[in-house]
Amino acid sequence: METFQEYLQAWPSARRAEGAARATEADVLAVLQKEILQPADLLTLLSPAAAPHLEAMARRARELTLRFFGKAVNIFTPLYISDVCTNQCRYCGFNAKNKQPRRHLSIDEAAAEADVIADKGFQHILLLTGDARHLSSPQYIADAARRIKPRFASVGVEVYSLTTEEYELLVNAGVDSMTMFQETYNPELYAWLHPVGPKHDYGFRLNAPQRAAEGGIRSIGVGALLGLESFEQDAFATGLHAWWLQRRYPGVDVSVSIPRICPHEGNFDVQHAVDDRHLVQYVTAMRCFLPRAGITCSSRESAFMRDHLVPIGVTRVSAGVSTAVGGRATEDLHNPGQFEITDRRSLEEMAASLAGIGYQAVLKDWEDPVAV
């Protein structure tokens, strides 16, 4: 069975760069008239030639978002249950070389933190850990999910890459969604960014969403960390990844996350910073290419930016966010967290903001049929 890693070889970086450079404004306008787009069309919408046509792209993206999602935006919140990590990712605050307090919650502590989150009204929760199998094993993640599942409609994970059997373990514990950031789709750059640790294996991470689908995960999110590689390269590869997953697994809900790199503990020189106009171009291009895919915008972005991205494509946002481990119901070690967040709105504030622009905050859009 073909993997996405194998399929991606048909779109080497040189082909992507040439396609983006060759696109004309006439090509952009022609693509915006199409009902169904192909990968080459996404590259056109991400190209420099599309930059003068952001308003036309936004109109098309808004029309498609309303057609397939209405004025509903799902809200979730993350719960970091461990920041112990064996990787040395150069851009991440959890880098094993960073000298900072570390915390690994027991199952009871994780449940206490989750109870506080549930009491605030959240129904969708995302469990996150560092990459340290000796502590945050798949069984530990499954045990935490099983313990908190009765209080949530949906439990997702954003953890290290797992095998198909390990994803099955999580599904049996109540996990129904997973998010996997490839960080960058450039294998050479990826190797440099991840010099030490299990995350160094580019292919194992790249094919993790496919294994998750095979393991029974119903909702899968992919994304690149914008700013690591040039805009057109990683933006296109992310969209291609989501498109491939939709075609290969039509019964799986596929979404795209759009994180830009944020300040964090440690130092990292961002070589390809993505400005606001490029982020808007990314969201609108992705919506035109993947009209039925969810688009997630985290609290890395400002309240202003998130409120303006919702009408043109974003369908899922976080609220009440902390990227540190603990602090809600258990001891707070004053950990700096994985990265700095920008939008600190609570669930109530986020819902009010969405209502202010004519959108409905959706707290529950999924019910596990086994639990009903």
Short mmCIF file of N, CA, C and O in Angstrom, two decimals, residues 102-224:
data_model
loop_
_atom_site.label_atom_id
_atom_site.label_comp_id
_atom_site.label_asym_id
_atom_site.label_seq_id
_atom_site.Cartn_x
_atom_site.Cartn_y
_atom_site.Cartn_z
N ARG A 102 10.41 20.37 34.92
CA ARG A 102 9.62 19.43 34.11
C ARG A 102 8.57 18.78 34.99
O ARG A 102 8.76 18.59 36.20
N ARG A 103 7.46 18.39 34.38
CA ARG A 103 6.36 17.83 35.15
C ARG A 103 5.72 16.69 34.38
O ARG A 103 5.49 16.79 33.17
N HIS A 104 5.43 15.61 35.07
CA HIS A 104 4.72 14.48 34.49
C HIS A 104 3.56 14.15 35.43
O HIS A 104 3.79 13.75 36.58
N LEU A 105 2.34 14.34 34.97
CA LEU A 105 1.18 14.15 35.82
C LEU A 105 0.86 12.67 36.00
O LEU A 105 0.95 11.88 35.06
N SER A 106 0.47 12.32 37.21
CA SER A 106 -0.11 10.99 37.42
C SER A 106 -1.50 10.97 36.79
O SER A 106 -2.05 12.01 36.42
N ILE A 107 -2.08 9.79 36.67
CA ILE A 107 -3.43 9.70 36.10
C ILE A 107 -4.42 10.47 36.97
O ILE A 107 -5.31 11.16 36.45
N ASP A 108 -4.27 10.38 38.28
CA ASP A 108 -5.16 11.14 39.17
C ASP A 108 -5.00 12.64 38.95
O ASP A 108 -5.99 13.39 38.95
N GLU A 109 -3.76 13.09 38.81
CA GLU A 109 -3.52 14.53 38.59
C GLU A 109 -4.08 14.98 37.24
O GLU A 109 -4.67 16.06 37.13
N ALA A 110 -3.90 14.15 36.22
CA ALA A 110 -4.44 14.48 34.90
C ALA A 110 -5.96 14.58 34.96
O ALA A 110 -6.57 15.48 34.37
N ALA A 111 -6.59 13.66 35.70
CA ALA A 111 -8.04 13.69 35.84
C ALA A 111 -8.50 14.94 36.58
O ALA A 111 -9.53 15.54 36.24
N ALA A 112 -7.74 15.35 37.60
CA ALA A 112 -8.10 16.56 38.35
C ALA A 112 -8.01 17.80 37.45
O ALA A 112 -8.88 18.68 37.51
N GLU A 113 -6.97 17.86 36.63
CA GLU A 113 -6.84 18.98 35.69
C GLU A 113 -8.00 18.97 34.69
O GLU A 113 -8.59 20.01 34.38
N ALA A 114 -8.33 17.77 34.19
CA ALA A 114 -9.42 17.65 33.22
C ALA A 114 -10.76 18.02 33.83
O ALA A 114 -11.62 18.60 33.16
N ASP A 115 -10.96 17.71 35.10
CA ASP A 115 -12.22 18.06 35.76
C ASP A 115 -12.42 19.57 35.80
O ASP A 115 -13.54 20.07 35.60
N VAL A 116 -11.35 20.30 36.06
CA VAL A 116 -11.45 21.76 36.07
C VAL A 116 -11.84 22.27 34.69
O VAL A 116 -12.68 23.17 34.54
N ILE A 117 -11.24 21.67 33.66
CA ILE A 117 -11.56 22.06 32.28
C ILE A 117 -13.01 21.75 31.96
O ILE A 117 -13.73 22.57 31.40
N ALA A 118 -13.48 20.55 32.34
CA ALA A 118 -14.87 20.17 32.07
C ALA A 118 -15.84 21.08 32.81
O ALA A 118 -16.90 21.44 32.28
N ASP A 119 -15.49 21.46 34.03
CA ASP A 119 -16.37 22.33 34.82
C ASP A 119 -16.54 23.70 34.18
O ASP A 119 -17.52 24.41 34.46
N LYS A 120 -15.59 24.10 33.34
CA LYS A 120 -15.69 25.39 32.65
C LYS A 120 -16.61 25.30 31.43
O LYS A 120 -16.93 26.32 30.82
N GLY A 121 -17.00 24.08 31.05
CA GLY A 121 -17.92 23.91 29.94
C GLY A 121 -17.33 23.30 28.68
O GLY A 121 -18.05 23.04 27.71
N PHE A 122 -16.03 23.04 28.67
CA PHE A 122 -15.42 22.45 27.48
C PHE A 122 -15.90 21.01 27.28
O PHE A 122 -16.05 20.26 28.24
N GLN A 123 -16.12 20.64 26.02
CA GLN A 123 -16.51 19.28 25.67
C GLN A 123 -15.50 18.58 24.77
O GLN A 123 -15.55 17.38 24.60
N HIS A 124 -14.60 19.37 24.18
CA HIS A 124 -13.55 18.81 23.33
C HIS A 124 -12.20 19.13 23.97
O HIS A 124 -11.86 20.30 24.17
N ILE A 125 -11.43 18.09 24.26
CA ILE A 125 -10.14 18.27 24.94
C ILE A 125 -9.05 17.56 24.14
O ILE A 125 -9.30 16.54 23.50
N LEU A 126 -7.86 18.12 24.17
CA LEU A 126 -6.72 17.58 23.44
C LEU A 126 -5.60 17.30 24.43
O LEU A 126 -5.12 18.20 25.11
N LEU A 127 -5.19 16.03 24.54
CA LEU A 127 -4.11 15.64 25.44
C LEU A 127 -2.77 15.76 24.73
O LEU A 127 -2.61 15.28 23.60
N LEU A 128 -1.79 16.38 25.39
CA LEU A 128 -0.47 16.56 24.81
C LEU A 128 0.60 16.07 25.77
O LEU A 128 0.48 16.25 27.00
N THR A 129 1.66 15.49 25.21
CA THR A 129 2.81 15.06 26.00
C THR A 129 4.09 15.35 25.23
O THR A 129 4.06 15.58 24.01
N GLY A 130 5.21 15.33 25.93
CA GLY A 130 6.49 15.28 25.27
C GLY A 130 6.75 13.87 24.76
O GLY A 130 5.93 12.96 24.95
N ASP A 131 7.88 13.68 24.13
CA ASP A 131 8.23 12.38 23.57
C ASP A 131 9.18 11.67 24.54
O ASP A 131 10.39 11.85 24.49
N ALA A 132 8.60 10.90 25.44
CA ALA A 132 9.39 10.15 26.42
C ALA A 132 8.63 8.87 26.75
O ALA A 132 7.87 8.81 27.73
N ARG A 133 8.83 7.88 25.94
CA ARG A 133 8.04 6.65 26.08
C ARG A 133 8.24 5.97 27.43
O ARG A 133 7.35 5.25 27.89
N HIS A 134 9.36 6.19 28.07
CA HIS A 134 9.58 5.53 29.36
C HIS A 134 8.65 6.09 30.43
O HIS A 134 8.40 5.43 31.45
N LEU A 135 8.12 7.30 30.22
CA LEU A 135 7.16 7.90 31.15
C LEU A 135 5.78 8.01 30.50
O LEU A 135 4.80 7.50 31.02
N SER A 136 5.72 8.71 29.37
CA SER A 136 4.44 8.93 28.69
C SER A 136 4.24 7.84 27.64
O SER A 136 4.20 8.10 26.43
N SER A 137 4.10 6.63 28.09
CA SER A 137 3.93 5.50 27.19
C SER A 137 2.55 5.54 26.54
O SER A 137 1.64 6.22 27.03
N PRO A 138 2.35 4.82 25.45
CA PRO A 138 1.01 4.73 24.88
C PRO A 138 -0.02 4.26 25.90
O PRO A 138 -1.16 4.73 25.90
N GLN A 139 0.38 3.34 26.78
CA GLN A 139 -0.55 2.86 27.80
C GLN A 139 -0.91 3.97 28.78
O GLN A 139 -2.07 4.10 29.21
N TYR A 140 0.07 4.79 29.15
CA TYR A 140 -0.19 5.93 30.04
C TYR A 140 -1.17 6.90 29.39
O TYR A 140 -2.13 7.37 30.03
N ILE A 141 -0.97 7.20 28.11
CA ILE A 141 -1.88 8.11 27.40
C ILE A 141 -3.27 7.50 27.33
O ILE A 141 -4.28 8.19 27.55
N ALA A 142 -3.34 6.20 27.05
CA ALA A 142 -4.63 5.52 27.00
C ALA A 142 -5.32 5.54 28.37
O ALA A 142 -6.54 5.77 28.46
N ASP A 143 -4.57 5.32 29.42
CA ASP A 143 -5.15 5.33 30.77
C ASP A 143 -5.70 6.71 31.11
O ASP A 143 -6.79 6.83 31.70
N ALA A 144 -4.97 7.75 30.73
CA ALA A 144 -5.44 9.11 30.99
C ALA A 144 -6.71 9.39 30.20
O ALA A 144 -7.68 9.97 30.72
N ALA A 145 -6.74 8.99 28.93
CA ALA A 145 -7.91 9.21 28.10
C ALA A 145 -9.13 8.47 28.64
O ALA A 145 -10.24 9.03 28.72
N ARG A 146 -8.93 7.22 29.02
CA ARG A 146 -10.05 6.43 29.55
C ARG A 146 -10.61 7.05 30.83
O ARG A 146 -11.83 7.06 31.03
N ARG A 147 -9.73 7.59 31.64
CA ARG A 147 -10.16 8.18 32.91
C ARG A 147 -11.00 9.44 32.70
O ARG A 147 -12.00 9.66 33.41
N ILE A 148 -10.62 10.27 31.74
CA ILE A 148 -11.32 11.55 31.58
C ILE A 148 -12.46 11.49 30.57
O ILE A 148 -13.30 12.39 30.54
N LYS A 149 -12.54 10.44 29.76
CA LYS A 149 -13.52 10.37 28.69
C LYS A 149 -14.95 10.59 29.15
O LYS A 149 -15.73 11.26 28.44
N PRO A 150 -15.38 10.07 30.31
CA PRO A 150 -16.78 10.28 30.70
C PRO A 150 -17.20 11.74 30.81
O PRO A 150 -18.40 12.05 30.76
N ARG A 151 -16.26 12.65 30.94
CA ARG A 151 -16.59 14.06 31.10
C ARG A 151 -16.54 14.86 29.79
O ARG A 151 -16.85 16.05 29.79
N PHE A 152 -16.15 14.22 28.69
CA PHE A 152 -15.98 14.95 27.43
C PHE A 152 -16.64 14.21 26.27
O PHE A 152 -16.67 12.98 26.23
N ALA A 153 -17.14 14.98 25.32
CA ALA A 153 -17.71 14.39 24.11
C ALA A 153 -16.60 13.87 23.20
O ALA A 153 -16.78 12.89 22.49
N SER A 154 -15.44 14.55 23.23
CA SER A 154 -14.35 14.17 22.34
C SER A 154 -13.02 14.31 23.06
O SER A 154 -12.75 15.34 23.69
N VAL A 155 -12.19 13.29 22.98
CA VAL A 155 -10.83 13.32 23.51
C VAL A 155 -9.87 13.09 22.35
O VAL A 155 -9.94 12.07 21.67
N GLY A 156 -9.00 14.06 22.12
CA GLY A 156 -8.00 13.95 21.07
C GLY A 156 -6.61 13.88 21.66
O GLY A 156 -6.41 14.11 22.85
N VAL A 157 -5.63 13.55 20.82
CA VAL A 157 -4.25 13.51 21.27
C VAL A 157 -3.36 14.26 20.28
O VAL A 157 -3.60 14.24 19.07
N GLU A 158 -2.35 14.90 20.83
CA GLU A 158 -1.26 15.46 20.02
C GLU A 158 0.03 15.02 20.71
O GLU A 158 0.55 15.68 21.60
N VAL A 159 0.47 13.84 20.31
CA VAL A 159 1.60 13.19 20.97
C VAL A 159 2.59 12.72 19.90
O VAL A 159 2.42 12.99 18.71
N TYR A 160 3.62 12.02 20.33
CA TYR A 160 4.62 11.51 19.40
C TYR A 160 4.01 10.46 18.47
O TYR A 160 2.90 9.96 18.70
N SER A 161 4.74 10.10 17.42
CA SER A 161 4.24 9.16 16.42
C SER A 161 4.09 7.75 17.02
O SER A 161 4.98 7.27 17.72
N LEU A 162 2.97 7.12 16.72
CA LEU A 162 2.66 5.79 17.24
C LEU A 162 2.52 4.78 16.11
O LEU A 162 2.40 5.14 14.93
N THR A 163 2.52 3.52 16.47
CA THR A 163 2.25 2.46 15.51
C THR A 163 0.74 2.32 15.33
O THR A 163 -0.06 2.85 16.13
N THR A 164 0.34 1.57 14.32
CA THR A 164 -1.09 1.34 14.09
C THR A 164 -1.72 0.67 15.32
O THR A 164 -2.83 1.05 15.75
N GLU A 165 -1.04 -0.29 15.90
CA GLU A 165 -1.57 -1.00 17.07
C GLU A 165 -1.70 -0.06 18.26
O GLU A 165 -2.65 -0.18 19.05
N GLU A 166 -0.78 0.87 18.40
CA GLU A 166 -0.86 1.82 19.51
C GLU A 166 -2.00 2.81 19.31
O GLU A 166 -2.66 3.22 20.28
N TYR A 167 -2.28 3.20 18.07
CA TYR A 167 -3.45 4.04 17.82
C TYR A 167 -4.74 3.25 18.14
O TYR A 167 -5.70 3.82 18.67
N GLU A 168 -4.75 1.98 17.83
CA GLU A 168 -5.90 1.14 18.19
C GLU A 168 -6.10 1.12 19.70
O GLU A 168 -7.24 1.16 20.20
N LEU A 169 -5.00 1.05 20.44
CA LEU A 169 -5.06 1.09 21.90
C LEU A 169 -5.74 2.37 22.38
O LEU A 169 -6.60 2.34 23.28
N LEU A 170 -5.39 3.49 21.77
CA LEU A 170 -5.98 4.77 22.17
C LEU A 170 -7.47 4.83 21.79
O LEU A 170 -8.29 5.35 22.55
N VAL A 171 -7.80 4.33 20.61
CA VAL A 171 -9.20 4.32 20.19
C VAL A 171 -10.04 3.53 21.18
O VAL A 171 -11.14 3.95 21.59
N ASN A 172 -9.54 2.40 21.62
CA ASN A 172 -10.27 1.57 22.58
C ASN A 172 -10.40 2.25 23.94
O ASN A 172 -11.26 1.87 24.74
N ALA A 173 -9.56 3.25 24.19
CA ALA A 173 -9.62 3.99 25.46
C ALA A 173 -10.50 5.24 25.34
O ALA A 173 -10.65 5.97 26.33
N GLY A 174 -11.06 5.51 24.15
CA GLY A 174 -11.96 6.63 23.99
C GLY A 174 -11.42 7.78 23.16
O GLY A 174 -12.11 8.78 22.97
N VAL A 175 -10.20 7.66 22.67
CA VAL A 175 -9.63 8.72 21.83
C VAL A 175 -10.24 8.64 20.43
O VAL A 175 -10.34 7.55 19.85
N ASP A 176 -10.67 9.78 19.89
CA ASP A 176 -11.29 9.77 18.57
C ASP A 176 -10.59 10.68 17.57
O ASP A 176 -10.92 10.65 16.39
N SER A 177 -9.63 11.49 18.01
CA SER A 177 -8.95 12.38 17.07
C SER A 177 -7.47 12.47 17.39
O SER A 177 -7.04 12.20 18.52
N MET A 178 -6.68 12.83 16.38
CA MET A 178 -5.25 13.04 16.58
C MET A 178 -4.79 14.19 15.70
O MET A 178 -5.33 14.42 14.61
N THR A 179 -3.81 14.92 16.19
CA THR A 179 -3.16 15.98 15.43
C THR A 179 -1.68 15.64 15.33
O THR A 179 -1.06 15.27 16.32
N MET A 180 -1.12 15.77 14.15
CA MET A 180 0.29 15.47 13.94
C MET A 180 0.92 16.55 13.08
O MET A 180 0.62 16.65 11.88
N PHE A 181 1.74 17.39 13.70
CA PHE A 181 2.48 18.38 12.93
C PHE A 181 3.74 17.74 12.37
O PHE A 181 4.58 17.24 13.12
N GLN A 182 3.89 17.78 11.06
CA GLN A 182 5.12 17.29 10.46
C GLN A 182 6.26 18.27 10.70
O GLN A 182 7.42 17.92 10.54
N GLU A 183 5.92 19.47 11.11
CA GLU A 183 6.86 20.57 11.36
C GLU A 183 7.36 21.12 10.04
O GLU A 183 7.06 22.24 9.68
N THR A 184 8.12 20.36 9.27
CA THR A 184 8.46 20.71 7.90
C THR A 184 8.47 19.46 7.05
O THR A 184 8.80 18.37 7.53
N TYR A 185 8.09 19.62 5.78
CA TYR A 185 8.07 18.49 4.85
C TYR A 185 9.38 18.38 4.08
O TYR A 185 9.50 17.53 3.20
N ASN A 186 10.34 19.22 4.39
CA ASN A 186 11.67 19.16 3.78
C ASN A 186 12.52 18.17 4.57
O ASN A 186 12.89 18.45 5.71
N PRO A 187 12.85 17.00 4.02
CA PRO A 187 13.54 15.96 4.81
C PRO A 187 14.92 16.38 5.29
O PRO A 187 15.32 16.00 6.39
N GLU A 188 15.66 17.15 4.49
CA GLU A 188 16.99 17.58 4.91
C GLU A 188 16.89 18.57 6.06
O GLU A 188 17.62 18.48 7.05
N LEU A 189 16.00 19.55 5.92
CA LEU A 189 15.80 20.52 6.98
C LEU A 189 15.26 19.83 8.23
O LEU A 189 15.67 20.14 9.35
N TYR A 190 14.34 18.88 8.04
CA TYR A 190 13.78 18.13 9.17
C TYR A 190 14.88 17.44 9.96
O TYR A 190 14.88 17.47 11.20
N ALA A 191 15.82 16.83 9.26
CA ALA A 191 16.91 16.12 9.94
C ALA A 191 17.76 17.08 10.77
O ALA A 191 18.18 16.76 11.89
N TRP A 192 18.00 18.28 10.25
CA TRP A 192 18.79 19.27 10.99
C TRP A 192 18.02 19.79 12.20
O TRP A 192 18.60 20.00 13.28
N LEU A 193 16.71 19.99 12.05
CA LEU A 193 15.89 20.52 13.14
C LEU A 193 15.71 19.52 14.27
O LEU A 193 15.45 19.91 15.41
N HIS A 194 15.83 18.23 13.97
CA HIS A 194 15.60 17.17 14.95
C HIS A 194 16.84 16.29 15.03
O HIS A 194 16.81 15.12 14.62
N PRO A 195 17.93 16.81 15.58
CA PRO A 195 19.20 16.10 15.54
C PRO A 195 19.28 14.88 16.45
O PRO A 195 20.01 13.93 16.16
N VAL A 196 18.54 14.91 17.56
CA VAL A 196 18.62 13.85 18.57
C VAL A 196 17.21 13.47 19.00
O VAL A 196 16.36 14.33 19.21
N GLY A 197 16.99 12.18 19.17
CA GLY A 197 15.71 11.70 19.70
C GLY A 197 14.92 10.93 18.67
O GLY A 197 15.21 10.95 17.47
N PRO A 198 13.88 10.24 19.11
CA PRO A 198 13.08 9.41 18.20
C PRO A 198 12.38 10.21 17.11
O PRO A 198 12.06 9.67 16.05
N LYS A 199 12.14 11.49 17.35
CA LYS A 199 11.49 12.33 16.34
C LYS A 199 12.37 12.54 15.11
O LYS A 199 11.90 13.04 14.08
N HIS A 200 13.63 12.16 15.21
CA HIS A 200 14.55 12.31 14.08
C HIS A 200 14.08 11.52 12.86
O HIS A 200 14.45 11.85 11.73
N ASP A 201 13.26 10.49 13.07
CA ASP A 201 12.80 9.62 11.98
C ASP A 201 11.70 10.33 11.18
O ASP A 201 10.51 10.30 11.54
N TYR A 202 12.09 10.96 10.10
CA TYR A 202 11.18 11.75 9.25
C TYR A 202 10.02 10.90 8.72
O TYR A 202 8.86 11.29 8.80
N GLY A 203 10.34 9.75 8.16
CA GLY A 203 9.31 8.93 7.54
C GLY A 203 8.29 8.38 8.52
O GLY A 203 7.10 8.32 8.22
N PHE A 204 8.76 7.99 9.70
CA PHE A 204 7.83 7.44 10.69
C PHE A 204 6.83 8.49 11.12
O PHE A 204 5.65 8.19 11.34
N ARG A 205 7.27 9.74 11.24
CA ARG A 205 6.35 10.82 11.61
C ARG A 205 5.43 11.16 10.44
O ARG A 205 4.23 11.35 10.62
N LEU A 206 5.99 11.24 9.24
CA LEU A 206 5.20 11.62 8.08
C LEU A 206 4.04 10.66 7.83
O LEU A 206 2.96 11.08 7.41
N ASN A 207 4.25 9.39 8.08
CA ASN A 207 3.22 8.40 7.81
C ASN A 207 2.33 8.10 9.02
O ASN A 207 1.45 7.24 8.95
N ALA A 208 2.53 8.84 10.13
CA ALA A 208 1.72 8.60 11.33
C ALA A 208 0.23 8.84 11.10
O ALA A 208 -0.61 8.04 11.56
N PRO A 209 -0.19 9.91 10.40
CA PRO A 209 -1.63 10.08 10.17
C PRO A 209 -2.26 8.91 9.43
O PRO A 209 -3.40 8.53 9.73
N GLN A 210 -1.52 8.32 8.50
CA GLN A 210 -2.03 7.15 7.80
C GLN A 210 -2.20 5.97 8.76
O GLN A 210 -3.23 5.27 8.72
N ARG A 211 -1.24 5.77 9.64
CA ARG A 211 -1.37 4.68 10.62
C ARG A 211 -2.53 4.95 11.57
O ARG A 211 -3.23 4.01 12.00
N ALA A 212 -2.74 6.23 11.91
CA ALA A 212 -3.86 6.57 12.79
C ALA A 212 -5.20 6.22 12.12
O ALA A 212 -6.11 5.69 12.77
N ALA A 213 -5.31 6.52 10.84
CA ALA A 213 -6.53 6.17 10.11
C ALA A 213 -6.73 4.66 10.09
O ALA A 213 -7.84 4.17 10.29
N GLU A 214 -5.65 3.94 9.86
CA GLU A 214 -5.73 2.49 9.85
C GLU A 214 -6.09 1.94 11.23
O GLU A 214 -6.73 0.90 11.36
N GLY A 215 -5.70 2.67 12.28
CA GLY A 215 -5.97 2.24 13.64
C GLY A 215 -7.36 2.61 14.14
O GLY A 215 -7.72 2.25 15.27
N GLY A 216 -8.14 3.34 13.34
CA GLY A 216 -9.51 3.64 13.71
C GLY A 216 -9.76 5.04 14.21
O GLY A 216 -10.89 5.36 14.63
N ILE A 217 -8.77 5.92 14.19
CA ILE A 217 -9.00 7.32 14.57
C ILE A 217 -9.94 7.95 13.55
O ILE A 217 -9.72 7.87 12.35
N ARG A 218 -10.98 8.62 14.02
CA ARG A 218 -12.01 9.13 13.10
C ARG A 218 -11.70 10.52 12.56
O ARG A 218 -12.23 10.94 11.53
N SER A 219 -10.87 11.30 13.28
CA SER A 219 -10.59 12.68 12.89
C SER A 219 -9.09 12.93 12.98
O SER A 219 -8.48 12.70 14.03
N ILE A 220 -8.49 13.40 11.89
CA ILE A 220 -7.05 13.55 11.80
C ILE A 220 -6.70 14.96 11.34
O ILE A 220 -7.25 15.45 10.34
N GLY A 221 -5.78 15.59 12.07
CA GLY A 221 -5.32 16.92 11.70
C GLY A 221 -3.84 16.90 11.35
O GLY A 221 -3.05 16.24 12.04
N VAL A 222 -3.47 17.60 10.29
CA VAL A 222 -2.07 17.71 9.89
C VAL A 222 -1.69 19.17 9.82
O VAL A 222 -2.53 20.07 9.78
N GLY A 223 -0.38 19.43 9.78
CA GLY A 223 0.08 20.80 9.67
C GLY A 223 1.59 20.89 9.65
O GLY A 223 2.28 19.96 10.06
N ALA A 224 2.07 22.01 9.16
CA ALA A 224 3.49 22.35 9.23
C ALA A 224 3.63 23.55 10.16
O ALA A 224 2.69 24.34 10.32
#
